[in-house]
GROMACS .gro file of C-alpha atoms in nm:
model
  366
    1UNK     CA    1   2.355   0.047  -5.186
    2UNK     CA    2   2.364   0.231  -4.851
    3UNK     CA    3   2.357   0.032  -4.528
    4UNK     CA    4   2.008   0.020  -4.367
    5UNK     CA    5   2.045   0.083  -3.997
    6UNK     CA    6   1.673   0.019  -3.943
    7UNK     CA    7   1.728  -0.346  -4.038
    8UNK     CA    8   2.032  -0.397  -3.815
    9UNK     CA    9   1.942  -0.622  -3.517
   10UNK     CA   10   2.207  -0.468  -3.290
   11UNK     CA   11   2.085  -0.118  -3.371
   12UNK     CA   12   1.721  -0.215  -3.303
   13UNK     CA   13   1.822  -0.370  -2.972
   14UNK     CA   14   2.008  -0.052  -2.876
   15UNK     CA   15   1.706   0.165  -2.966
   16UNK     CA   16   1.482  -0.053  -2.748
   17UNK     CA   17   1.724  -0.004  -2.456
   18UNK     CA   18   1.729   0.372  -2.515
   19UNK     CA   19   1.349   0.388  -2.523
   20UNK     CA   20   1.336   0.203  -2.193
   21UNK     CA   21   1.588   0.442  -2.033
   22UNK     CA   22   1.408   0.749  -2.167
   23UNK     CA   23   1.071   0.617  -2.046
   24UNK     CA   24   1.213   0.547  -1.700
   25UNK     CA   25   1.367   0.895  -1.691
   26UNK     CA   26   1.032   1.052  -1.786
   27UNK     CA   27   0.855   0.867  -1.506
   28UNK     CA   28   1.125   0.963  -1.258
   29UNK     CA   29   1.108   1.326  -1.371
   30UNK     CA   30   0.728   1.331  -1.336
   31UNK     CA   31   0.752   1.187  -0.985
   32UNK     CA   32   1.014   1.445  -0.893
   33UNK     CA   33   0.798   1.729  -1.025
   34UNK     CA   34   0.495   1.597  -0.835
   35UNK     CA   35   0.694   1.565  -0.512
   36UNK     CA   36   0.831   1.919  -0.546
   37UNK     CA   37   0.484   2.056  -0.623
   38UNK     CA   38   0.331   1.890  -0.317
   39UNK     CA   39   0.615   2.005  -0.095
   40UNK     CA   40   0.540   2.358  -0.221
   41UNK     CA   41   0.170   2.306  -0.143
   42UNK     CA   42   0.258   2.181   0.207
   43UNK     CA   43   0.465   2.491   0.278
   44UNK     CA   44   0.200   2.714   0.124
   45UNK     CA   45  -0.071   2.556   0.339
   46UNK     CA   46   0.145   2.605   0.648
   47UNK     CA   47   0.213   2.970   0.560
   48UNK     CA   48  -0.155   3.049   0.493
   49UNK     CA   49  -0.256   2.892   0.825
   50UNK     CA   50   0.010   3.075   1.024
   51UNK     CA   51  -0.065   3.412   0.860
   52UNK     CA   52  -0.435   3.377   0.932
   53UNK     CA   53  -0.359   3.285   1.293
   54UNK     CA   54  -0.115   3.569   1.360
   55UNK     CA   55  -0.257   3.855   1.151
   56UNK     CA   56  -0.592   4.026   1.110
   57UNK     CA   57  -0.613   3.948   0.740
   58UNK     CA   58  -0.899   3.703   0.791
   59UNK     CA   59  -1.069   3.489   0.527
   60UNK     CA   60  -1.007   3.746   0.255
   61UNK     CA   61  -0.642   3.642   0.254
   62UNK     CA   62  -0.698   3.339   0.031
   63UNK     CA   63  -0.901   3.530  -0.228
   64UNK     CA   64  -0.645   3.811  -0.255
   65UNK     CA   65  -0.354   3.567  -0.254
   66UNK     CA   66  -0.516   3.372  -0.537
   67UNK     CA   67  -0.539   3.687  -0.751
   68UNK     CA   68  -0.180   3.792  -0.681
   69UNK     CA   69  -0.023   3.448  -0.737
   70UNK     CA   70  -0.230   3.381  -1.050
   71UNK     CA   71  -0.115   3.714  -1.193
   72UNK     CA   72   0.248   3.648  -1.106
   73UNK     CA   73   0.240   3.289  -1.237
   74UNK     CA   74  -0.021   3.278  -1.516
   75UNK     CA   75   0.098   2.939  -1.644
   76UNK     CA   76   0.041   2.763  -1.311
   77UNK     CA   77  -0.311   2.633  -1.246
   78UNK     CA   78  -0.272   2.559  -0.874
   79UNK     CA   79  -0.340   2.907  -0.739
   80UNK     CA   80  -0.714   2.929  -0.786
   81UNK     CA   81  -0.918   3.030  -0.483
   82UNK     CA   82  -1.068   2.681  -0.455
   83UNK     CA   83  -0.731   2.508  -0.477
   84UNK     CA   84  -0.577   2.733  -0.213
   85UNK     CA   85  -0.859   2.636   0.021
   86UNK     CA   86  -0.785   2.267  -0.053
   87UNK     CA   87  -0.414   2.325   0.009
   88UNK     CA   88  -0.489   2.470   0.352
   89UNK     CA   89  -0.741   2.193   0.428
   90UNK     CA   90  -0.489   1.925   0.322
   91UNK     CA   91  -0.216   2.069   0.544
   92UNK     CA   92  -0.451   2.105   0.843
   93UNK     CA   93  -0.592   1.753   0.798
   94UNK     CA   94  -0.255   1.597   0.881
   95UNK     CA   95  -0.140   1.869   1.120
   96UNK     CA   96  -0.453   1.855   1.335
   97UNK     CA   97  -0.435   1.478   1.375
   98UNK     CA   98  -0.072   1.461   1.489
   99UNK     CA   99  -0.177   1.549   1.844
  100UNK     CA  100  -0.432   1.271   1.886
  101UNK     CA  101  -0.302   0.975   1.684
  102UNK     CA  102   0.012   0.781   1.771
  103UNK     CA  103   0.083   0.701   1.406
  104UNK     CA  104   0.180   1.062   1.339
  105UNK     CA  105   0.367   1.157   1.655
  106UNK     CA  106   0.689   1.182   1.451
  107UNK     CA  107   0.525   1.397   1.186
  108UNK     CA  108   0.438   1.612   0.996
  109UNK     CA  109   0.768   1.569   0.807
  110UNK     CA  110   0.719   1.194   0.765
  111UNK     CA  111   0.359   1.235   0.648
  112UNK     CA  112   0.468   1.494   0.393
  113UNK     CA  113   0.720   1.250   0.245
  114UNK     CA  114   0.449   0.985   0.204
  115UNK     CA  115   0.162   1.193   0.069
  116UNK     CA  116   0.392   1.372  -0.175
  117UNK     CA  117   0.433   1.042  -0.364
  118UNK     CA  118   0.079   1.049  -0.507
  119UNK     CA  119  -0.083   1.310  -0.735
  120UNK     CA  120  -0.262   1.613  -0.594
  121UNK     CA  121  -0.602   1.495  -0.720
  122UNK     CA  122  -0.560   1.169  -0.527
  123UNK     CA  123  -0.473   1.365  -0.213
  124UNK     CA  124  -0.785   1.582  -0.238
  125UNK     CA  125  -1.005   1.273  -0.286
  126UNK     CA  126  -0.854   1.101   0.018
  127UNK     CA  127  -0.887   1.389   0.264
  128UNK     CA  128  -1.245   1.455   0.149
  129UNK     CA  129  -1.349   1.090   0.197
  130UNK     CA  130  -1.146   0.973   0.498
  131UNK     CA  131  -1.233   1.085   0.852
  132UNK     CA  132  -0.904   0.978   1.016
  133UNK     CA  133  -0.538   1.002   0.929
  134UNK     CA  134  -0.498   0.624   0.974
  135UNK     CA  135  -0.752   0.558   0.700
  136UNK     CA  136  -0.610   0.833   0.479
  137UNK     CA  137  -0.254   0.700   0.503
  138UNK     CA  138  -0.383   0.347   0.432
  139UNK     CA  139  -0.521   0.464   0.096
  140UNK     CA  140  -0.209   0.671   0.026
  141UNK     CA  141   0.014   0.366   0.074
  142UNK     CA  142  -0.218   0.137  -0.123
  143UNK     CA  143  -0.219   0.388  -0.409
  144UNK     CA  144   0.161   0.395  -0.409
  145UNK     CA  145   0.186   0.017  -0.390
  146UNK     CA  146  -0.079  -0.060  -0.655
  147UNK     CA  147  -0.034   0.247  -0.879
  148UNK     CA  148  -0.409   0.317  -0.862
  149UNK     CA  149  -0.569   0.571  -1.089
  150UNK     CA  150  -0.796   0.824  -0.920
  151UNK     CA  151  -1.103   0.635  -1.046
  152UNK     CA  152  -0.982   0.306  -0.897
  153UNK     CA  153  -0.893   0.482  -0.571
  154UNK     CA  154  -1.248   0.622  -0.553
  155UNK     CA  155  -1.393   0.274  -0.604
  156UNK     CA  156  -1.175   0.129  -0.328
  157UNK     CA  157  -1.272   0.402  -0.082
  158UNK     CA  158  -1.641   0.364  -0.170
  159UNK     CA  159  -1.620  -0.012  -0.108
  160UNK     CA  160  -1.468   0.056   0.239
  161UNK     CA  161  -1.149  -0.139   0.166
  162UNK     CA  162  -0.985   0.005   0.479
  163UNK     CA  163  -1.254  -0.140   0.704
  164UNK     CA  164  -1.247  -0.480   0.529
  165UNK     CA  165  -0.873  -0.539   0.491
  166UNK     CA  166  -0.717  -0.804   0.713
  167UNK     CA  167  -1.053  -0.912   0.860
  168UNK     CA  168  -1.063  -1.267   0.720
  169UNK     CA  169  -1.103  -1.536   0.986
  170UNK     CA  170  -0.794  -1.753   0.936
  171UNK     CA  171  -0.533  -1.985   1.086
  172UNK     CA  172  -0.235  -1.824   0.911
  173UNK     CA  173  -0.043  -1.755   1.233
  174UNK     CA  174  -0.003  -2.128   1.303
  175UNK     CA  175   0.022  -2.258   0.945
  176UNK     CA  176   0.251  -2.006   0.775
  177UNK     CA  177   0.587  -1.849   0.854
  178UNK     CA  178   0.567  -1.505   1.019
  179UNK     CA  179   0.626  -1.276   0.718
  180UNK     CA  180   0.409  -1.493   0.490
  181UNK     CA  181   0.130  -1.501   0.748
  182UNK     CA  182   0.133  -1.123   0.782
  183UNK     CA  183   0.130  -1.073   0.405
  184UNK     CA  184  -0.152  -1.325   0.361
  185UNK     CA  185  -0.366  -1.152   0.627
  186UNK     CA  186  -0.295  -0.814   0.470
  187UNK     CA  187  -0.388  -0.946   0.124
  188UNK     CA  188  -0.730  -1.086   0.217
  189UNK     CA  189  -1.039  -0.902   0.334
  190UNK     CA  190  -1.383  -0.960   0.485
  191UNK     CA  191  -1.647  -0.926   0.355
  192UNK     CA  192  -1.589  -0.944  -0.020
  193UNK     CA  193  -1.814  -0.710  -0.213
  194UNK     CA  194  -1.972  -0.860  -0.526
  195UNK     CA  195  -2.237  -0.595  -0.582
  196UNK     CA  196  -2.153  -0.595  -0.952
  197UNK     CA  197  -2.316  -0.940  -0.991
  198UNK     CA  198  -2.686  -0.863  -0.923
  199UNK     CA  199  -2.773  -1.222  -0.833
  200UNK     CA  200  -3.087  -1.340  -0.656
  201UNK     CA  201  -3.075  -1.453  -0.294
  202UNK     CA  202  -3.129  -1.817  -0.398
  203UNK     CA  203  -2.838  -1.826  -0.643
  204UNK     CA  204  -2.642  -2.153  -0.636
  205UNK     CA  205  -2.264  -2.195  -0.619
  206UNK     CA  206  -2.241  -2.257  -0.993
  207UNK     CA  207  -2.446  -1.942  -1.065
  208UNK     CA  208  -2.211  -1.739  -0.846
  209UNK     CA  209  -1.904  -1.898  -0.999
  210UNK     CA  210  -2.018  -1.833  -1.356
  211UNK     CA  211  -2.118  -1.476  -1.275
  212UNK     CA  212  -1.774  -1.405  -1.129
  213UNK     CA  213  -1.607  -1.545  -1.439
  214UNK     CA  214  -1.836  -1.339  -1.663
  215UNK     CA  215  -1.722  -1.031  -1.470
  216UNK     CA  216  -1.363  -1.143  -1.418
  217UNK     CA  217  -1.218  -0.791  -1.439
  218UNK     CA  218  -1.442  -0.669  -1.158
  219UNK     CA  219  -1.375  -0.987  -0.960
  220UNK     CA  220  -0.997  -0.955  -0.981
  221UNK     CA  221  -1.020  -0.587  -0.890
  222UNK     CA  222  -1.213  -0.683  -0.575
  223UNK     CA  223  -0.966  -0.960  -0.489
  224UNK     CA  224  -0.676  -0.715  -0.508
  225UNK     CA  225  -0.334  -0.688  -0.666
  226UNK     CA  226  -0.140  -0.999  -0.763
  227UNK     CA  227  -0.413  -1.257  -0.832
  228UNK     CA  228  -0.349  -1.445  -1.158
  229UNK     CA  229  -0.651  -1.646  -1.274
  230UNK     CA  230  -0.573  -2.004  -1.377
  231UNK     CA  231  -0.917  -2.153  -1.427
  232UNK     CA  232  -1.259  -2.253  -1.296
  233UNK     CA  233  -1.359  -2.610  -1.208
  234UNK     CA  234  -0.987  -2.688  -1.219
  235UNK     CA  235  -0.949  -3.069  -1.233
  236UNK     CA  236  -0.750  -3.275  -0.981
  237UNK     CA  237  -0.702  -3.649  -1.015
  238UNK     CA  238  -0.651  -3.843  -0.691
  239UNK     CA  239  -0.664  -4.221  -0.644
  240UNK     CA  240  -0.870  -4.278  -0.957
  241UNK     CA  241  -1.126  -4.009  -0.865
  242UNK     CA  242  -1.175  -3.663  -1.011
  243UNK     CA  243  -1.216  -3.348  -0.803
  244UNK     CA  244  -1.277  -2.994  -0.922
  245UNK     CA  245  -1.166  -2.667  -0.766
  246UNK     CA  246  -1.419  -2.386  -0.802
  247UNK     CA  247  -1.153  -2.125  -0.885
  248UNK     CA  248  -0.774  -2.151  -0.892
  249UNK     CA  249  -0.536  -1.855  -0.881
  250UNK     CA  250  -0.165  -1.797  -0.841
  251UNK     CA  251  -0.067  -1.497  -0.630
  252UNK     CA  252   0.241  -1.318  -0.759
  253UNK     CA  253   0.329  -1.147  -0.427
  254UNK     CA  254   0.251  -1.438  -0.197
  255UNK     CA  255   0.425  -1.671  -0.443
  256UNK     CA  256   0.169  -1.947  -0.394
  257UNK     CA  257  -0.141  -2.108  -0.538
  258UNK     CA  258  -0.470  -1.978  -0.400
  259UNK     CA  259  -0.783  -2.194  -0.409
  260UNK     CA  260  -1.116  -2.012  -0.383
  261UNK     CA  261  -1.420  -2.223  -0.295
  262UNK     CA  262  -1.769  -2.071  -0.315
  263UNK     CA  263  -2.062  -2.171  -0.095
  264UNK     CA  264  -2.409  -2.019  -0.128
  265UNK     CA  265  -2.488  -2.118   0.230
  266UNK     CA  266  -2.365  -2.036   0.578
  267UNK     CA  267  -2.032  -2.190   0.681
  268UNK     CA  268  -2.031  -2.559   0.779
  269UNK     CA  269  -1.736  -2.733   0.954
  270UNK     CA  270  -1.703  -2.993   0.679
  271UNK     CA  271  -1.619  -2.718   0.428
  272UNK     CA  272  -1.286  -2.658   0.604
  273UNK     CA  273  -1.190  -3.026   0.585
  274UNK     CA  274  -1.264  -3.047   0.214
  275UNK     CA  275  -1.070  -2.729   0.138
  276UNK     CA  276  -0.776  -2.859   0.342
  277UNK     CA  277  -0.785  -3.176   0.130
  278UNK     CA  278  -0.767  -2.964  -0.185
  279UNK     CA  279  -0.467  -2.776  -0.045
  280UNK     CA  280  -0.283  -3.104   0.019
  281UNK     CA  281  -0.344  -3.217  -0.338
  282UNK     CA  282  -0.238  -2.886  -0.494
  283UNK     CA  283   0.078  -2.882  -0.283
  284UNK     CA  284   0.162  -3.234  -0.402
  285UNK     CA  285   0.064  -3.201  -0.767
  286UNK     CA  286   0.109  -2.833  -0.865
  287UNK     CA  287   0.331  -2.656  -0.613
  288UNK     CA  288   0.688  -2.593  -0.724
  289UNK     CA  289   0.970  -2.642  -0.475
  290UNK     CA  290   1.026  -2.265  -0.468
  291UNK     CA  291   0.657  -2.184  -0.413
  292UNK     CA  292   0.519  -2.096  -0.072
  293UNK     CA  293   0.247  -2.324   0.078
  294UNK     CA  294  -0.084  -2.293  -0.104
  295UNK     CA  295  -0.367  -2.099   0.061
  296UNK     CA  296  -0.738  -2.177   0.062
  297UNK     CA  297  -1.012  -1.914   0.076
  298UNK     CA  298  -1.372  -2.012   0.142
  299UNK     CA  299  -1.634  -1.750   0.054
  300UNK     CA  300  -1.976  -1.813   0.206
  301UNK     CA  301  -2.272  -1.639   0.369
  302UNK     CA  302  -2.238  -1.489   0.719
  303UNK     CA  303  -1.982  -1.729   0.871
  304UNK     CA  304  -2.006  -1.773   1.250
  305UNK     CA  305  -1.669  -1.672   1.395
  306UNK     CA  306  -1.691  -1.925   1.678
  307UNK     CA  307  -1.779  -2.218   1.451
  308UNK     CA  308  -1.506  -2.119   1.204
  309UNK     CA  309  -1.242  -2.094   1.478
  310UNK     CA  310  -1.330  -2.441   1.611
  311UNK     CA  311  -1.324  -2.580   1.256
  312UNK     CA  312  -0.980  -2.434   1.179
  313UNK     CA  313  -0.822  -2.560   1.501
  314UNK     CA  314  -0.565  -2.832   1.422
  315UNK     CA  315  -0.618  -2.787   1.045
  316UNK     CA  316  -0.272  -2.815   0.887
  317UNK     CA  317  -0.334  -2.605   0.575
  318UNK     CA  318  -0.359  -2.224   0.574
  319UNK     CA  319  -0.729  -2.138   0.534
  320UNK     CA  320  -0.916  -1.809   0.534
  321UNK     CA  321  -1.294  -1.785   0.571
  322UNK     CA  322  -1.479  -1.472   0.458
  323UNK     CA  323  -1.827  -1.355   0.380
  324UNK     CA  324  -1.933  -1.235   0.037
  325UNK     CA  325  -2.204  -0.978  -0.025
  326UNK     CA  326  -2.400  -0.928  -0.345
  327UNK     CA  327  -2.668  -0.685  -0.455
  328UNK     CA  328  -3.006  -0.852  -0.481
  329UNK     CA  329  -3.193  -0.863  -0.809
  330UNK     CA  330  -3.447  -0.592  -0.885
  331UNK     CA  331  -3.810  -0.693  -0.803
  332UNK     CA  332  -4.020  -0.792  -1.101
  333UNK     CA  333  -4.251  -0.491  -1.068
  334UNK     CA  334  -3.955  -0.250  -1.101
  335UNK     CA  335  -3.769  -0.417  -1.386
  336UNK     CA  336  -3.957  -0.221  -1.653
  337UNK     CA  337  -3.852   0.105  -1.492
  338UNK     CA  338  -3.477   0.037  -1.498
  339UNK     CA  339  -3.225  -0.038  -1.775
  340UNK     CA  340  -3.125  -0.402  -1.811
  341UNK     CA  341  -2.778  -0.530  -1.721
  342UNK     CA  342  -2.716  -0.583  -2.092
  343UNK     CA  343  -2.804  -0.220  -2.168
  344UNK     CA  344  -2.577  -0.094  -1.891
  345UNK     CA  345  -2.288  -0.313  -2.007
  346UNK     CA  346  -2.329  -0.193  -2.364
  347UNK     CA  347  -2.331   0.169  -2.249
  348UNK     CA  348  -2.015   0.111  -2.045
  349UNK     CA  349  -1.831  -0.030  -2.341
  350UNK     CA  350  -1.914  -0.390  -2.253
  351UNK     CA  351  -1.654  -0.365  -1.975
  352UNK     CA  352  -1.803  -0.654  -1.781
  353UNK     CA  353  -1.892  -0.881  -2.071
  354UNK     CA  354  -1.731  -1.217  -2.140
  355UNK     CA  355  -1.369  -1.214  -2.247
  356UNK     CA  356  -1.299  -1.451  -2.539
  357UNK     CA  357  -0.942  -1.490  -2.411
  358UNK     CA  358  -1.043  -1.634  -2.075
  359UNK     CA  359  -0.805  -1.921  -2.128
  360UNK     CA  360  -0.517  -1.680  -2.068
  361UNK     CA  361  -0.393  -1.577  -1.727
  362UNK     CA  362  -0.511  -1.238  -1.602
  363UNK     CA  363  -0.315  -1.055  -1.335
  364UNK     CA  364  -0.471  -0.781  -1.124
  365UNK     CA  365  -0.313  -0.441  -1.185
  366UNK     CA  366  -0.496  -0.265  -0.906
   0.00000   0.00000   0.00000
C-alpha cells in the first residue's frame, strides 16, 4: 500500500504554511502593481498638465492621446478619455492645494506615496467628494488603516466622518496617558449617526438599545474599527446589589473595556457620576492587569458643552459624551406610500436583521 501524503499531519501543516506564504505574496504583488500603476498615473497627469500649459494642443490633447495609447496598449483599460481626464484632475487636486495648505508643503512626493496605497477607484471617489486635501488625506489614511472597500468608504464620506471624528466632549487629557488619550479621542466621534434605526422621537433608552442590537452590524460600523461586542444589560454585582450596563465592548486597539450608556434625554450631570461608578466596578471586576483603563461613552440628545465640562471636572474615570442622531419615523399618512422596514431588509438580503449568534463577540472590520 502506497503512503498517503494527504493524511500526513506534517505534510498538511507544511501545505498550510505554503498557502499562507503564497497568499501573502499575492497581496504584496497586488499592492506593488497598484502602487506602480498610480505612480504612472501621477506622472501621466503631470505630463498632460504641462503639455497643455506649454503647447497649443488644447483640450483635444486628451482625446487624441486616449486613442493613441489605447491602440498601443489594447489590454490596458486605463487610457479611456474619461479616465485620462480623471488622472489629470487627480494630479491637479493635490498639486493645486500644496500652495495653500501647510499639510502638503513638503509634497507632492509625499502625497503620491500615500495615495498610491489605495486603489484607483477609491482615489476617484475621494477627490470627487472631498473639497480639501486635509479631508481627502483623512479618508485615504482611514482606508489604508481599516482596509475599507469602496462601498464602505462611500458610506463613511456620506456620513461626514471627517467632520465628526475627534469631536467627543471628554476628559481624556487628564485621565489617560498621552498616547492613550490621543488614540481615544481619535477613535470617538460626535455626533453618532444612527439613521439606520428609524425610531420615533419619543423612543426610550430600551427601545434604542434593542434597535442597536437588532442592527448590530450597522452599529459597529458606525462605532468604528476595533469594537468587540460583549453584551447588552451586562450584569455587575456590587455590595449585594445588581447593576446593568447598557452595552459593553472591548476595544482591540485601545486595549480596554468600553462602556456605552444610552440616554433618550439631554445630558444631566448625574449621568457622569453613574458612568464613573460603572468604570470603577469594571476596572475592579473585569479589567486585566495588562488592560488599559476602561473608558465610558455616554450617548444622549444635544449635550450642553458647558454643563458637560463642569460635570467631567474632577471625575477620575475617562468619560466621553456625544450626541446621537436618528432618522424620525415616517408619518402615518405616508406609510402606505413607502416600503416597510421589513420589506427593505428582505430586499437587502436581511442584512440588518437579528443575528442568531449574538452571543458571540463581533469585531468591527471597517
